[in-house]
Amino acid sequence: MHKLLTEHPGQKMMLLGNEAIARGAMEAGVALAATYPGTPSSEISLNLFQIAQESDLYFEYSINEKVALEVTAASANAGVRSLCIMKHVGMNVAADALMTLAYVGVNGGLVIISADDPFMFSSQNEQDNRYYGKLSGLPIVEPSSVEEAKDMVPYAFDLSEKLKEPVILRTTTRINHSSGIVTLGKIAQRITTGDFKKDPFNYVTVPAVSRKLHVKLLQNIEKAAAISDQSPYNFTRGKGRWGIICNGVSFNYASDAVMDLNIADKTKILRIGFSHPMPSAMIKAFLKDCEKVLIIEEGEPYMEEAVKAMAQEEKLTLSIRGKGKDLFSRLFEFNPADVRKCIADYFGVNFSAKAKPDLSDVPEIPARPPNLCAGCSHRATFYAVRKAAEGQDTIYPTDIGCYTLGFLPPLSMGDFLICMGSSIGTSCGFSKATKQKVISYIGDSTFFHSGIPGLVNAVFNNHNFTLVILDNGTTAMTGHQPHPGVDMSQMNMDGFQQVSIENIVRAVGVKHVTVIRPYQVKKSIGAIKAALDYQGVSVVISKEGCVLHLKSLKKAVGKPFYVSDKCKNHRNCINDLACPAFYIDEDRVKINPDQCVGCAVCAQICPENAILPLKRSKA
Amino acid sequence: MDIIRLIIVAVGGQGNLLASKVLAEAALISDIPVRMSEIHGMAQRGGVVESAVVFGDAKSNIISDGDADVLVGFEPSETLRAINKCNQNTVVVTNISPLPPFTVMIGKGVYPDLAQLQKLIQAKTAKLIAFDALALAKKAGNVMSLNMVLLGALLQTGTLPLSGACVKEAIRETTKASFQEINLAAFDLGFAAAQNA
Ligand code: SF4
Ligand code: SF4
C-alpha cells in the first residue's frame, strides 16, 4: 500500500513537503486531481498518480495547466472535491481560465496549488503568485512548514466550499522540498461522483451573466476578508512594541532570529498564513501597539504595500519597512543569517555573527554544470542539425525541457527562450524579422502542452522555418511523466490512447515532415538538410527514447564503446559531441564503460573509425 | 536541546538524499525534532545535490554561510566548495575519492590537489576526518553504499544527538531489504575508519 494511504491517525511520519500536501489531499477527501508536471510541484502529482492506481482517486497528467484547471473546474462544479497542481509559471498558462472561474465559482471544493520558486532553482523566473490572488479575487493560504502544508489542504477545501470559490494554496520551493515530521490525520471518504445541475444564467459567462457574477465575486471577497481576520493561520506570537509581520518560510527565519538576538521580550510576530485577502482588522490592531514594524517576505512587497495602506487608513505614522536597499531584497531566497542581520539593524540590536572562515586561499574549484546524459538522443540530434546547417547563418529558438541544456557549448543549440511553447511562436517572429535561417527545438511533452497553436499559426501565415520535435517518449526533465504521445502499455498501464505527433503535424497542414532516428547520424543529417532547403514550415521529428528513462524501465543500454589505437587524437568526438562518458587520460581520449550506453553516435562521427564496440574479452 | 546544523553535499547519484532521509528517520525514532531541505540542482544530469538537516528546536531548515556545525562531503571538491558554510568549530567528514566534473575530464578545468584541499579544510575548521569512503563501500560489497560509509563516520564523531544503534535501525527501515546487510557493513566500516582517522 502507498505510504500516504496509511490509516493511523496520530502516527508520526517523516514526509517531504510535497508528500505532506498529497497526504493532506487524502485527508481532505480529494477525489479528482489534474496537473501538468513542473518543479517544485512534481512530487505532489507523482504521489497522487501512484495513489490513483491503488484507489478510486482519479488523477490525470493534463496537456497543460489551463486544461488541468478546466478539468478540475468542471468536476468541482459537479460537486467533487478537486485539486489542480502546477508550478508558479503554470499559473500564467491557466490564468485565462482562472480569472473567469473566479466569477463562476465552484460547488464542491477546488484547491489550486501554486508552487513558487524564489531563486529559480528550476524555473525561468521568480514571479510572486500572491498577486494572482489579488488579480483574480481568490483567497490564498500559505504554509510555513511541512506539517502546516498538510493541514492547510483540508482547511483550504473547507474554505473553498464555504465561499464557493477556488482557493489558491501557495508554497515555495523551501516548503515543497523540505522534510519534516508530520502527524497523520484521518483519511476522508472520497466522493467520486457528483451531479452537475444546469444553471446557464450562472455558468455561461456571456456579458449579462458576468456582470452579475462580478458583483457576487466582490461579495465573496468581503466574506473571505472576514474569515481571514478570524483565521487560525493568521496569528501573533510574543509581545512587545517591536513588530514583525511575515509569511511562509520567513516566519521560521524571523522566529529563530528573535531567539538568537535575545529580543523575545520586546518583539511580537504576526504570521500571515491567509494572505489574500489580508486580515485588515488584525493587522490594524497589531500596528496600533507597535513602535516600529518590519515586514519580512520573500519576493515582492505584497504584504508591505497592504500594511502601509492600512496604516494610512488608521492615520498611523510609525515606521513600517520591508524591502529596500538597506533592508530586504526583492531578489532570490532569504536565509536565516540575512534575516537575523536585517532584524538586528532595523531594531538597533547589537549582534556579532560567527566569524566566517577566510576563503581567500581557496583555489578555484571547477564548476559542475548539469549536462545531457551520456547517450542522450538530444545530443545526437543537435550534432546532426549543426552538421546539416554548417555554413548557414542560423537562429535556434529553444524550449523547456532537458534539451534546454543544449544551449551550453560545445553544442550551443539554444538562442532564445521565454516560456513553454515559445520556440515555435518566436520562430514565426524571427523568420519574418530576419534573413537568418530559423531552426527551432521543442520536446514532445512541450509540443502537446503549447506547441500546437504556434504550429497552426506558422502554417496559416506561411512562415519559413524548420521545427525539430525532440520526441523521446516522455517528459524527461521533471522525472519522466507520461504525455499523450507516450505508449502507456510500456508502463503496463491500460485505458489510454496514444496520440501521434506525426499525424498532428500533417493534419495541421505541414507539407514537409520527416521522421529521423538520431542515432543514425548520416541519414539524419541528410534528412535535416532537405528540411532546411524547404521553403515554408518544415518539421523534423527526431524519435529516440530518453536513455535515463529506458534505463529505469530496464530497456536500454547497448554494448559500451571504446577508443582503439587507431585514434589520431584530433578529438572531434569531445569537441563536437561532448558525451560525458568521454574522459582524457594521459592525453588520450577514453570512454568510461560504466557511463557509455552504446548509442554509437561517437563511433559514426570519428573520422578514423577508431571508436569500436567493446568486446566482452576487453571488458 | 542544542541546535545542530548538518550540511551534506554530493554529486547527483551518490545517495546523499537517502543518507539524510536515514538521519531524519533516526531522529523520528529517537523523538528528536528535525527538519530537512534539499537542493537538487538537476541532480540526474550530473549537478550538485545539497541537503541540510537541522536537529533541535529551530524553525529554519536551511543553513546560512558559517552556520554549519557539521559538514559531510561525498566528493572532495564539493566538500571544499561548501567550506563557506563552516566556521572554526565545524566538524568536517569527507570522502577523498574524487569524481571530477566533466569539464576537468576533458581537460578544461583543474581539479584541486587533494593534499592541499585537506590542509585548507583542516586550517579553517575544528576537525577533519578524511578517508577513501569509496574503497570501503566496495569492501562492503557495493559502491552505492558510499552514503552509508559516510553516515558511519559521521556518527563516530559524536556531533549528532543520535546513537549509532538508532541510525542502524533507521537504515533497516529505509533502505531496500536486499541491500541491508551491505549497508550495515558499510556503516560499520565508516565508523571504524573515522576512529582511526
Ligand atoms: S534525462 Fe533523458 S532526455 Fe534528459 S538528458 Fe538524460 S537522456 Fe537526455
Ligand atoms: S557510444 Fe559514444 S556517444 Fe554514445 S554513450 Fe557511448 S561514448 Fe557516448
Coordinates of C-alpha atoms and ligand atoms in Angstrom, one line a residue, chain A residues 374-375 561 577 579 581-582 591 595-603, ligand 2:
Chain A
A374 CA 25.7 10.1 -21.8
G375 CA 24.0 8.8 -24.9
F561 CA 32.2 1.5 -27.0
L577 CA 29.7 15.9 -29.2
C579 CA 29.3 13.0 -24.4
A581 CA 31.2 9.2 -21.0
F582 CA 34.4 10.6 -22.6
I591 CA 35.3 6.1 -22.8
Q595 CA 28.6 5.5 -18.4
C596 CA 28.5 4.7 -22.1
V597 CA 25.1 3.4 -23.2
G598 CA 26.3 2.3 -26.6
C599 CA 24.4 4.7 -28.7
A600 CA 27.2 4.5 -31.3
V601 CA 26.9 8.2 -32.3
C602 CA 30.6 8.9 -31.5
A603 CA 31.7 5.9 -33.5
Ligands
SF4_2 S1 28.6 5.4 -27.7 FE1 29.8 7.2 -27.6 S2 28.3 8.9 -27.6 FE2 27.2 7.0 -27.2 S3 27.1 7.0 -24.9 FE3 28.9 5.8 -25.6 S4 30.6 7.3 -25.5 FE4 28.7 8.4 -25.5

